[in-house]
Amino acid sequence: MASAVSADPLRIGRVVGDVVDFVCPSNVKMNVIYNSKKHVYNGHELFPSSVSIKPKVAVLGGDMRSFFTLIMTDPDVPGPSDPYLKEHLHWMVTDIPGTTNASFGREVVSYEIPRPNIGIHRFVFLLFKQTRRQTVMSIPMMRDGFSTRRFADENDLGSPVAAVFFNCQRETAARRR
């Protein structure tokens, strides 16, 4: 059992620890896909140019009575060696029906393109199961200084039921494709 926990990419990538305390084991899964072909897998690197358009996020394993909140955050602001600004909120969608994708939810914070300036940043997608529709009432006013833990606590969301992250760094002209 210890080897399964230590091999958890969310722990290795410090998503569990830096952003949330725990991801609940669940039959609910989340697929994040950019440009109809770039799937997000834990720890893989994606270039800023390939994540410039809002991704499609599918919720799998939910039901007609469940609703979810999606958060996309960067916990490495301004840079991973000294992330004193902590999280920057990139996207938030609430009231996503459990049998569909994020485009059917209520976008309360519009998608912001990842633009890391210093070092390699983690961009984290977290899916929370709501207790009911329209659970989320305290919408963040600012993107900087966001805290996923505080937001989840204030809105009675508990721990996320699914999470995935990718790494991204500033793209030089030579690296653009």
PDB file of N, CA and C in Angstrom, residues 8 21 23 25 46 64 70 78 81 84 91 97 106 124 131 134 149 157 169:
ATOM      1  N   ASP A   8       1.761   8.202  -6.257  1.00  0.00           N
ATOM      2  CA  ASP A   8       0.664   9.079  -6.650  1.00  0.00           C
ATOM      3  C   ASP A   8       1.228  10.354  -7.283  1.00  0.00           C
ATOM      4  N   ASP A  21      -5.333  19.278   0.597  1.00  0.00           N
ATOM      5  CA  ASP A  21      -4.811  18.316   1.559  1.00  0.00           C
ATOM      6  C   ASP A  21      -5.040  16.878   1.120  1.00  0.00           C
ATOM      7  N   VAL A  23      -7.259  14.281  -2.062  1.00  0.00           N
ATOM      8  CA  VAL A  23      -8.197  14.064  -3.170  1.00  0.00           C
ATOM      9  C   VAL A  23      -8.961  12.793  -2.827  1.00  0.00           C
ATOM     10  N   PRO A  25     -10.883   9.453  -2.948  1.00  0.00           N
ATOM     11  CA  PRO A  25     -11.058   8.371  -3.923  1.00  0.00           C
ATOM     12  C   PRO A  25     -12.517   8.377  -4.390  1.00  0.00           C
ATOM     13  N   LEU A  46       3.026  20.967 -21.298  1.00  0.00           N
ATOM     14  CA  LEU A  46       2.324  21.533 -22.441  1.00  0.00           C
ATOM     15  C   LEU A  46       2.856  22.945 -22.651  1.00  0.00           C
ATOM     16  N   MET A  64     -27.432  12.187 -12.881  1.00  0.00           N
ATOM     17  CA  MET A  64     -28.350  13.300 -13.170  1.00  0.00           C
ATOM     18  C   MET A  64     -28.582  14.210 -11.957  1.00  0.00           C
ATOM     19  N   LEU A  70     -15.521  23.167 -11.041  1.00  0.00           N
ATOM     20  CA  LEU A  70     -14.192  23.003 -11.612  1.00  0.00           C
ATOM     21  C   LEU A  70     -13.358  24.240 -11.306  1.00  0.00           C
ATOM     22  N   PRO A  78       4.885  34.084  -8.120  1.00  0.00           N
ATOM     23  CA  PRO A  78       5.307  34.395  -9.490  1.00  0.00           C
ATOM     24  C   PRO A  78       6.247  33.350 -10.086  1.00  0.00           C
ATOM     25  N   SER A  81      10.235  28.697  -7.349  1.00  0.00           N
ATOM     26  CA  SER A  81      11.226  28.704  -6.267  1.00  0.00           C
ATOM     27  C   SER A  81      10.809  29.617  -5.110  1.00  0.00           C
ATOM     28  N   TYR A  84       5.467  33.265  -3.477  1.00  0.00           N
ATOM     29  CA  TYR A  84       4.903  34.046  -2.377  1.00  0.00           C
ATOM     30  C   TYR A  84       3.508  34.585  -2.667  1.00  0.00           C
ATOM     31  N   TRP A  91      -9.461  29.752 -13.871  1.00  0.00           N
ATOM     32  CA  TRP A  91     -10.778  29.410 -14.428  1.00  0.00           C
ATOM     33  C   TRP A  91     -11.634  28.810 -13.334  1.00  0.00           C
ATOM     34  N   PRO A  97     -23.409  19.769 -14.599  1.00  0.00           N
ATOM     35  CA  PRO A  97     -24.186  18.532 -14.405  1.00  0.00           C
ATOM     36  C   PRO A  97     -23.275  17.306 -14.445  1.00  0.00           C
ATOM     37  N   ARG A 106     -21.872  26.780 -15.171  1.00  0.00           N
ATOM     38  CA  ARG A 106     -21.952  28.238 -15.056  1.00  0.00           C
ATOM     39  C   ARG A 106     -20.537  28.779 -14.879  1.00  0.00           C
ATOM     40  N   VAL A 124      -3.262  23.334 -12.344  1.00  0.00           N
ATOM     41  CA  VAL A 124      -4.002  22.275 -11.684  1.00  0.00           C
ATOM     42  C   VAL A 124      -5.497  22.425 -11.943  1.00  0.00           C
ATOM     43  N   THR A 131     -22.865  19.833  -2.945  1.00  0.00           N
ATOM     44  CA  THR A 131     -23.924  19.171  -2.183  1.00  0.00           C
ATOM     45  C   THR A 131     -25.271  19.317  -2.877  1.00  0.00           C
ATOM     46  N   GLN A 134     -26.225  25.222  -7.269  1.00  0.00           N
ATOM     47  CA  GLN A 134     -26.043  26.579  -6.761  1.00  0.00           C
ATOM     48  C   GLN A 134     -25.516  26.593  -5.334  1.00  0.00           C
ATOM     49  N   ARG A 149      -8.093  25.797  -0.917  1.00  0.00           N
ATOM     50  CA  ARG A 149      -8.553  25.271   0.377  1.00  0.00           C
ATOM     51  C   ARG A 149      -9.617  26.176   0.994  1.00  0.00           C
ATOM     52  N   LEU A 157     -17.450  22.533  -0.034  1.00  0.00           N
ATOM     53  CA  LEU A 157     -17.190  21.618  -1.142  1.00  0.00           C
ATOM     54  C   LEU A 157     -16.400  20.383  -0.715  1.00  0.00           C
ATOM     55  N   GLN A 169       6.022  26.121 -19.030  1.00  0.00           N
ATOM     56  CA  GLN A 169       7.008  27.177 -18.834  1.00  0.00           C
ATOM     57  C   GLN A 169       6.993  28.120 -20.022  1.00  0.00           C
TER      58      GLN A 169
END
